[in-house]
PDB file of C-alpha atoms in Angstrom:
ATOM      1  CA  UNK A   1      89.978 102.314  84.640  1.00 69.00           C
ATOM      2  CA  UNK A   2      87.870 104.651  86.694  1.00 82.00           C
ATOM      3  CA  UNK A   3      84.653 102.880  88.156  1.00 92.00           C
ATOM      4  CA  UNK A   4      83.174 105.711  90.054  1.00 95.00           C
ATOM      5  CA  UNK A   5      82.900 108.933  88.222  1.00 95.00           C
ATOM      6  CA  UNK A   6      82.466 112.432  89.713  1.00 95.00           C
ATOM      7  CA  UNK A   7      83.034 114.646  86.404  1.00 92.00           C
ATOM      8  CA  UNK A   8      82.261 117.871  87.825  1.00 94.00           C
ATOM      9  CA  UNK A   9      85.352 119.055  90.186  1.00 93.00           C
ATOM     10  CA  UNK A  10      83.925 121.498  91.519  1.00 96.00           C
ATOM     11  CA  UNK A  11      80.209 123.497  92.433  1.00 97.00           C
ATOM     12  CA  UNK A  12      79.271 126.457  93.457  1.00 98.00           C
ATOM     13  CA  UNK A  13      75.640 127.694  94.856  1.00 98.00           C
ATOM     14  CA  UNK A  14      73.883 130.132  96.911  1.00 98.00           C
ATOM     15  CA  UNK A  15      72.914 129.577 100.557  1.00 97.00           C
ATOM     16  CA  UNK A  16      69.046 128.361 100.688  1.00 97.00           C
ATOM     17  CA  UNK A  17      69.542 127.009  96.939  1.00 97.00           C
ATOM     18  CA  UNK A  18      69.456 123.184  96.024  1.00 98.00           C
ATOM     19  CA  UNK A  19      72.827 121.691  95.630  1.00 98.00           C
ATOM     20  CA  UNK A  20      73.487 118.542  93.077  1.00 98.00           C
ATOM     21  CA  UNK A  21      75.996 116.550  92.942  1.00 98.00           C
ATOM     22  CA  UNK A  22      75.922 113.728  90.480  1.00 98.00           C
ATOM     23  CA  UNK A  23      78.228 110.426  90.341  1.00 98.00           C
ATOM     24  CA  UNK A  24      78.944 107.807  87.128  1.00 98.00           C
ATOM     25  CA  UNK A  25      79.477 104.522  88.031  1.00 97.00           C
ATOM     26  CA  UNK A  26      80.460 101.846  85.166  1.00 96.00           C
ATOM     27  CA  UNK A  27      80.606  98.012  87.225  1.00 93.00           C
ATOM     28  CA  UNK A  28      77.048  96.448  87.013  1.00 93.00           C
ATOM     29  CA  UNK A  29      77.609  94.841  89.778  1.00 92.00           C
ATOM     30  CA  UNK A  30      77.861  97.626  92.354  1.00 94.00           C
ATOM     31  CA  UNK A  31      74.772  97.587  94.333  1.00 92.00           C
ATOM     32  CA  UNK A  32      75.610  99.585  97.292  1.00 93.00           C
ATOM     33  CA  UNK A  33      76.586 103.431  96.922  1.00 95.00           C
ATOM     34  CA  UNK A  34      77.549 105.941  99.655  1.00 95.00           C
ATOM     35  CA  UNK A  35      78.383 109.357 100.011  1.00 97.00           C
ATOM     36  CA  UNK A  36      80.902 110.974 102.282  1.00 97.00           C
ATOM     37  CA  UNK A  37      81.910 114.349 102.880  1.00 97.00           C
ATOM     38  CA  UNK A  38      85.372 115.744 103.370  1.00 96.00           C
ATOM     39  CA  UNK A  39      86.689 119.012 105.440  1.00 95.00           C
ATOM     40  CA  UNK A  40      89.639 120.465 104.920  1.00 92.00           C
ATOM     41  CA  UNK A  41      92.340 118.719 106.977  1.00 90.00           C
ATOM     42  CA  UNK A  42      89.741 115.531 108.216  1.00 93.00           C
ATOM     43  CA  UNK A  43      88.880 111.972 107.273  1.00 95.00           C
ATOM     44  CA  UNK A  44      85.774 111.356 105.235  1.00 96.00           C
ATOM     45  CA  UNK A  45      82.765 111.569 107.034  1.00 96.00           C
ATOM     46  CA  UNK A  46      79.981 108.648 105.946  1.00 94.00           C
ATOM     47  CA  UNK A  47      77.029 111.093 104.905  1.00 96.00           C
ATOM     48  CA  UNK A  48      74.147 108.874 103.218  1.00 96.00           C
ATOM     49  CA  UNK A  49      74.156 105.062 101.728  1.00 95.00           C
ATOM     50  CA  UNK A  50      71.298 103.789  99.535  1.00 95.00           C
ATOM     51  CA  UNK A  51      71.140  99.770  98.351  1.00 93.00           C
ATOM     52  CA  UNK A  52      70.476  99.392  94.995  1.00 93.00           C
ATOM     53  CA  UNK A  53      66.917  97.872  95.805  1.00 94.00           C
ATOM     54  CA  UNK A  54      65.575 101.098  96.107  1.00 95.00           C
ATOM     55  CA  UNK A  55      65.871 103.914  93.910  1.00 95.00           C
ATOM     56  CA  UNK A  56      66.096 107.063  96.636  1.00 97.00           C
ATOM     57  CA  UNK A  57      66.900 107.642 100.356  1.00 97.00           C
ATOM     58  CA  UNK A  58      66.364 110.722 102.517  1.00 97.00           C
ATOM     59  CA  UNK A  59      67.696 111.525 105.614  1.00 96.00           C
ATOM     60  CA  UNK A  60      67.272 115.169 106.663  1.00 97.00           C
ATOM     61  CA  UNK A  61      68.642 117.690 103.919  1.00 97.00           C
ATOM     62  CA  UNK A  62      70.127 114.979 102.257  1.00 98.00           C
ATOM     63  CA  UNK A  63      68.153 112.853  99.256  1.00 98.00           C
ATOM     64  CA  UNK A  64      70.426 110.213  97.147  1.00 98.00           C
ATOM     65  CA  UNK A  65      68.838 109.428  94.264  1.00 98.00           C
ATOM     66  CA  UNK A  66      69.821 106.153  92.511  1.00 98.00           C
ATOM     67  CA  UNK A  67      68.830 105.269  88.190  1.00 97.00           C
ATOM     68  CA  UNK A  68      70.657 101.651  88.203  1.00 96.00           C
ATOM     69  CA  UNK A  69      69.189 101.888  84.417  1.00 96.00           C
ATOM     70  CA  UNK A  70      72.001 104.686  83.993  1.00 97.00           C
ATOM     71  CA  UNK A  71      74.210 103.615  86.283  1.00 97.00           C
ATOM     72  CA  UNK A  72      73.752 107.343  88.142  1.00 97.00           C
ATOM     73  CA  UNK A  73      72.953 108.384  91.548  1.00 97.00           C
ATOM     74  CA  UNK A  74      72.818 111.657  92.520  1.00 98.00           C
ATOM     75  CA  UNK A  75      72.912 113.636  96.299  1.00 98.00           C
ATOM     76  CA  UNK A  76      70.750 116.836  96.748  1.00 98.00           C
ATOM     77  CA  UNK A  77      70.897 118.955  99.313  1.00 98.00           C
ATOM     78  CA  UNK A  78      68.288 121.553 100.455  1.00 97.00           C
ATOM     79  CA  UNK A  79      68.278 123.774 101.782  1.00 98.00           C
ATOM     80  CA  UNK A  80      72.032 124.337 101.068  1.00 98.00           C
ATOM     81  CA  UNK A  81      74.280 125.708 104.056  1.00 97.00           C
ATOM     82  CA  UNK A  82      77.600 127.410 103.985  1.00 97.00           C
ATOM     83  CA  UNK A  83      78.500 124.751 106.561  1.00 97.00           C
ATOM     84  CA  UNK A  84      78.085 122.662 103.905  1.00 98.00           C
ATOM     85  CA  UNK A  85      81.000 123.627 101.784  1.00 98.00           C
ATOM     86  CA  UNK A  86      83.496 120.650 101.484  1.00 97.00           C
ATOM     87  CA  UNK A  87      84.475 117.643  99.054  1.00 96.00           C
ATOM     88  CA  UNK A  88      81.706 115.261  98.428  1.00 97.00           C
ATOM     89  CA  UNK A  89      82.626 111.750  97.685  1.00 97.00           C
ATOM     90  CA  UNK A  90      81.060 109.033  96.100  1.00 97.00           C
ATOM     91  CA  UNK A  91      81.661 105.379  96.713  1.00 95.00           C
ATOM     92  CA  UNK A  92      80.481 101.801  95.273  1.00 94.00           C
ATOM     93  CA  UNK A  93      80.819  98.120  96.483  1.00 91.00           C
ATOM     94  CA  UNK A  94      79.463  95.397  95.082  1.00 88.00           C
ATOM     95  CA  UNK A  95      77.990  92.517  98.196  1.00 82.00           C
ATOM     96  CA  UNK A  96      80.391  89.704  96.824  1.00 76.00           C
ATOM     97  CA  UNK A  97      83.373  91.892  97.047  1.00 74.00           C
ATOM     98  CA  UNK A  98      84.370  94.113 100.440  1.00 78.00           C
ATOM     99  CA  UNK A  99      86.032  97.172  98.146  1.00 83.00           C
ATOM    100  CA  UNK A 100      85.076 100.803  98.619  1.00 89.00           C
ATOM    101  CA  UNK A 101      85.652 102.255  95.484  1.00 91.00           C
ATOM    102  CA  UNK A 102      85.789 106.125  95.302  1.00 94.00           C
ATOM    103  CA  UNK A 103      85.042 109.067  92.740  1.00 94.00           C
ATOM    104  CA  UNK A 104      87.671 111.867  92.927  1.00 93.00           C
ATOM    105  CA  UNK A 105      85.167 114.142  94.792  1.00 94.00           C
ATOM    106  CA  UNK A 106      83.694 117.410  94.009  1.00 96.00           C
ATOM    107  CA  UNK A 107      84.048 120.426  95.891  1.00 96.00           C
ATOM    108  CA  UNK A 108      81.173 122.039  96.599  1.00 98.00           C
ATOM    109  CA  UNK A 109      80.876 125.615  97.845  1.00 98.00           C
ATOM    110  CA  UNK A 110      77.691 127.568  99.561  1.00 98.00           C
ATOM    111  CA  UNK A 111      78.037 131.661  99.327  1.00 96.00           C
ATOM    112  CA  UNK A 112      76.395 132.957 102.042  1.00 93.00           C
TER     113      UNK A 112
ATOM    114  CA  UNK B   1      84.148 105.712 120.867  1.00 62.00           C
ATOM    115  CA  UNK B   2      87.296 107.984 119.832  1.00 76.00           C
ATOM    116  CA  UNK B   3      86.678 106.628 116.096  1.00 92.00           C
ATOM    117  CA  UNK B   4      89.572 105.909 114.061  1.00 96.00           C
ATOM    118  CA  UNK B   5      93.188 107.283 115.155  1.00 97.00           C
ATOM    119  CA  UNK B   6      96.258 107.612 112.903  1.00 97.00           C
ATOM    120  CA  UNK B   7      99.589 108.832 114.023  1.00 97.00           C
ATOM    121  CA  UNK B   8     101.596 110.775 113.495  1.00 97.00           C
ATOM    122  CA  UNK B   9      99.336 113.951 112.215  1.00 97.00           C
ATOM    123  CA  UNK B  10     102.450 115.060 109.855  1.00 97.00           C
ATOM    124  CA  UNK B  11     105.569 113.528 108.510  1.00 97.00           C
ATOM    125  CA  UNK B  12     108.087 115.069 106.744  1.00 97.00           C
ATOM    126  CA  UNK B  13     111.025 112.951 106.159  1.00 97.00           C
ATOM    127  CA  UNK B  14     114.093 112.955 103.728  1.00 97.00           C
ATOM    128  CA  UNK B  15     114.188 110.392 100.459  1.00 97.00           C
ATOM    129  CA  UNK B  16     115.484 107.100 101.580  1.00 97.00           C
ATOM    130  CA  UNK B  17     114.145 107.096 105.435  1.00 97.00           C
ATOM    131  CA  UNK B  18     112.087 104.585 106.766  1.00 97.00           C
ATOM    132  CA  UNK B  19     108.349 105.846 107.482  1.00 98.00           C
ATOM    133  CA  UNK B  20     105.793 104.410 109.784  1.00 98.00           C
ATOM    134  CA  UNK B  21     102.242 105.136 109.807  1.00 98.00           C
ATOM    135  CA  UNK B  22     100.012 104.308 112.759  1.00 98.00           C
ATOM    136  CA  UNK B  23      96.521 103.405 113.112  1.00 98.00           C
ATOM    137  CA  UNK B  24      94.134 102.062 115.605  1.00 97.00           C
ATOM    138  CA  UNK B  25      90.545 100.244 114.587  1.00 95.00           C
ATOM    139  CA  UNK B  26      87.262 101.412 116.199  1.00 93.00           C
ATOM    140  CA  UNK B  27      86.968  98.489 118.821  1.00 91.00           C
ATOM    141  CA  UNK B  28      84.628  95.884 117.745  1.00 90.00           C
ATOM    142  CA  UNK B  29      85.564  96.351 113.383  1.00 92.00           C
ATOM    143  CA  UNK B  30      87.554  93.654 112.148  1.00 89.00           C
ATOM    144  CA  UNK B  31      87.829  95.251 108.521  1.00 91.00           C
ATOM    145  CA  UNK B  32      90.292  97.848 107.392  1.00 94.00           C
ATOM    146  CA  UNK B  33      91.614  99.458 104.654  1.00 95.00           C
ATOM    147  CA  UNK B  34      94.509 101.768 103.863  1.00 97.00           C
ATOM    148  CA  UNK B  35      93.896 104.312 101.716  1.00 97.00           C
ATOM    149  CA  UNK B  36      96.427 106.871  99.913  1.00 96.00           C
ATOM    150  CA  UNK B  37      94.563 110.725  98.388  1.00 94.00           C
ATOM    151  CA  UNK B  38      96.457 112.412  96.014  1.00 91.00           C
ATOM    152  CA  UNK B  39      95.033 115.059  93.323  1.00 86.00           C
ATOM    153  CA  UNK B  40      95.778 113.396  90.676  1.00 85.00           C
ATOM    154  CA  UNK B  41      94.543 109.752  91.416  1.00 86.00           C
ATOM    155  CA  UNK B  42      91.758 110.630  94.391  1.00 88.00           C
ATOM    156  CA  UNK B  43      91.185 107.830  97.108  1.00 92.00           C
ATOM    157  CA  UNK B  44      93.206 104.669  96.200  1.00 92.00           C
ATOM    158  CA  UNK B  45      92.785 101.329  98.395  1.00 93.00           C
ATOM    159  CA  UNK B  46      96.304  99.922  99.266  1.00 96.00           C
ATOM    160  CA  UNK B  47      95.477  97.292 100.983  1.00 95.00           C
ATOM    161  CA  UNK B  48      92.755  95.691 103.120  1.00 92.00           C
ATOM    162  CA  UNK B  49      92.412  93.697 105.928  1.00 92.00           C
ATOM    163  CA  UNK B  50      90.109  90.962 107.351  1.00 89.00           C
ATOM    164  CA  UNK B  51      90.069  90.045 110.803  1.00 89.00           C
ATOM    165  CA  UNK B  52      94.064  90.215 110.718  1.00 91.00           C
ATOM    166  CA  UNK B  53      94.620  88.886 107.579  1.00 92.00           C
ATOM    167  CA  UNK B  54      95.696  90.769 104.642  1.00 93.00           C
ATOM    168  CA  UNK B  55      93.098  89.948 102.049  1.00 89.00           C
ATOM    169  CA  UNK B  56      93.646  92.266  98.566  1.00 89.00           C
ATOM    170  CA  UNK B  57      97.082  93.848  98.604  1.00 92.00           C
ATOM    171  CA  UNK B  58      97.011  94.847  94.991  1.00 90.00           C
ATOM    172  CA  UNK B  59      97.197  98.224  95.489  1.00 91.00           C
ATOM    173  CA  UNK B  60     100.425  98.639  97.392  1.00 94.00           C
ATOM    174  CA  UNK B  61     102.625 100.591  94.898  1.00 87.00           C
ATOM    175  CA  UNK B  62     105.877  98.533  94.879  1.00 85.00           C
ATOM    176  CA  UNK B  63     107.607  96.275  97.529  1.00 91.00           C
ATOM    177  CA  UNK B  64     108.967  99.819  99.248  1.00 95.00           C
ATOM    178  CA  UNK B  65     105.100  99.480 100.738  1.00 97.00           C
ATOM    179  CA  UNK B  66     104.303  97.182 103.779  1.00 97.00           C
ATOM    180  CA  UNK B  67     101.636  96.790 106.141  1.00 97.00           C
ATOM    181  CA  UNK B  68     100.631  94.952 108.895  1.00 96.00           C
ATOM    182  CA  UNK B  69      98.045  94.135 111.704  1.00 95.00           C
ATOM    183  CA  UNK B  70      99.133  92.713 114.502  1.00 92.00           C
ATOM    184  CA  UNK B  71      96.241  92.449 116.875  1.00 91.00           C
ATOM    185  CA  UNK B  72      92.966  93.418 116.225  1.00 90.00           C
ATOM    186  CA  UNK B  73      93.097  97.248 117.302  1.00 93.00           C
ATOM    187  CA  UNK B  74      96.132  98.273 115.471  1.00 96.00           C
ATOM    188  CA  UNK B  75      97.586  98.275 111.890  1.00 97.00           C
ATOM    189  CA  UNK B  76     100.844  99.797 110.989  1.00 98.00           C
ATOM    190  CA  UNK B  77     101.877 101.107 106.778  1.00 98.00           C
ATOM    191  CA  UNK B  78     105.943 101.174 106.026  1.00 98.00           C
ATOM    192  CA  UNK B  79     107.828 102.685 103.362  1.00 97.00           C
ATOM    193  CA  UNK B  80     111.037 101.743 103.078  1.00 97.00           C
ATOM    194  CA  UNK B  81     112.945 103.548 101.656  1.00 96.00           C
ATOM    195  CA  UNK B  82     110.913 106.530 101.213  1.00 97.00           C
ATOM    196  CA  UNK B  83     110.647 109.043  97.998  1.00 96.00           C
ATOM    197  CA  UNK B  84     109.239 111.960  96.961  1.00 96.00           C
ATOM    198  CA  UNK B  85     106.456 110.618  94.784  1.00 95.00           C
ATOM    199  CA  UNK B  86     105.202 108.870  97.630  1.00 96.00           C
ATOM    200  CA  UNK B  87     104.095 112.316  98.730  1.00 97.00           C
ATOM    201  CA  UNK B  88     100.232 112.075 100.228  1.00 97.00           C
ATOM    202  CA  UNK B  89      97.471 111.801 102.711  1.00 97.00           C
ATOM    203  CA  UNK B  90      96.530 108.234 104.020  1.00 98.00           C
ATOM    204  CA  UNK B  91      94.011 107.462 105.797  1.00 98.00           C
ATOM    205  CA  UNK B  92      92.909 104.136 107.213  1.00 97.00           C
ATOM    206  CA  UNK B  93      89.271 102.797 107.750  1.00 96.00           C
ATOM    207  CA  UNK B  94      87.741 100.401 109.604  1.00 94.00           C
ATOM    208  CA  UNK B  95      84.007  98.514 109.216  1.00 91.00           C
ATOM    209  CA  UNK B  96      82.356  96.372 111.114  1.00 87.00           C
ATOM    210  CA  UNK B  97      81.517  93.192 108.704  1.00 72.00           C
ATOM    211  CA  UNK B  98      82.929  92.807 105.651  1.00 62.00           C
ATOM    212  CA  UNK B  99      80.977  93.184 103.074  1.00 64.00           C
ATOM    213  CA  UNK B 100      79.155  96.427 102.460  1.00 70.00           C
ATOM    214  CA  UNK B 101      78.365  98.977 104.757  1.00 77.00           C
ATOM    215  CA  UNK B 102      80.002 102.548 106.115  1.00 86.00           C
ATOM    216  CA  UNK B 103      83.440 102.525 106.927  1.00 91.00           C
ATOM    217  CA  UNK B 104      84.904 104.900 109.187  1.00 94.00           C
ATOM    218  CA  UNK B 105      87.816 106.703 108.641  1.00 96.00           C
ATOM    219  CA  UNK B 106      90.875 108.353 110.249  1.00 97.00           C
ATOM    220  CA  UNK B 107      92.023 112.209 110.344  1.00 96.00           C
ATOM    221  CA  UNK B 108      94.775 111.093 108.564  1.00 97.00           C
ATOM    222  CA  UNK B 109      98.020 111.486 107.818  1.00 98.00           C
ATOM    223  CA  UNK B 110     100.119 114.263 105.594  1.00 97.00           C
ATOM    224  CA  UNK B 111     103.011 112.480 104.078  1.00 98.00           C
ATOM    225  CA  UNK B 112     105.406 114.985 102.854  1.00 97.00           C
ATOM    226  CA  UNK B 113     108.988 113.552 101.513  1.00 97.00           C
ATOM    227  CA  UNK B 114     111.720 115.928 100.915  1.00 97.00           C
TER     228      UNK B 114
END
């Protein structure tokens, strides 16, 4: 049973262009969500967390968006970069429980 | 900090061998977790650790998987013996605390088995 759901492998977009990338999650009682990013050949890299007392956090080019209603958050990035190209995951844990549970990721490419 | 180091980079080894997999904790995190990636199943947990102590180990595939911690730095993951479907990247993480926040993870390491 998957708990975090990334349904779209894969995106594409233009440099300069917002990128999306959405994530499912199904446990109610996740309430802490966090994106990572992934090169080609390297660990995960911890991008951007948000708790699920608010509803967005921004940090630079990033903005995670969280609707607990619809168990959805979502990560936009603008402007997009080419340096941004990689596997985005998303992750859940829930405070009584110390599991990182992951989406499959979704590759994300920026054409220059 | 060097962050999170796993060793070897690369393994390829023949179905049957013994495998070892190396990693060593950000100083000061007392949490970590082994994780294998494959394409077909993503990031699974194997097991996780609490200062030392091996606290979930429900996702260790079969009794062919061990792991262990023995100081506070370093954790090691066995196979024994080794097959082909055990074929993957792990990575281990570490976090300070444990319950929520980041974790920080390794470079990895390509498990190929021949």
């Amino acid at each position: 049973d998957q708990q975090v759901k990334q349904n779209s492998p894969s995106l594409s977009v233009q440099e300069g262009r917002i990128s999306i990338l959405n994530c499912d999650y199904t446990n109610s009682m996740f309430d802490y969500f966090l994106w990572y990013k992934k090169y080609p050949a390297e660990g995960p890299t911890f991008l951007i967390s948000i708790s699920s007392i608010k509803d967005k956090n921004e940090d630079g080019r990033f903005t995670v968006f969280l609707n607990k209603s619809a168990k959805h958050l979502s990560l936009h990035i603008v402007p997009s970069q080419p340096g941004d190209s990689a596997v985005y995951f998303c992750a859940a844990s829930a405070s009584s429980n110390y599991k990182l549970t992951f989406g499959k990721g979704t590759l994300l490419t920026v054409n220059p | 900090d060097a962050g999170v180091i796993q060793s070897p980079r690369h393994e390829v080894t023949e179905m049957g061998q013994e495998v070892t997999l190396r990693c060593k904790l950000i100083s000061g995190h007392n949490s970590l977790f082994w994780y294998r990636q494959t394409m077909m199943r993503g990031l699974e947990l194997l097991i996780y650790f609490n200062n030392n102590v091996p606290i979930d180990d429900s996702g260790m595939p079969e009794d062919r998987f061990s792991a262990k911690m023995p100081n506070a730095s370093f954790s090691t993951l066995k196979i024994q013996p080794s097959e082909p479907r055990d074929s993957a990247v792990y990575f281990c993480a570490s976090r300070a605390g444990q319950v929520q926040g980041k974790a920080f993870f390794g470079q990895g390491t390509r498990l190929t088995v021949v």
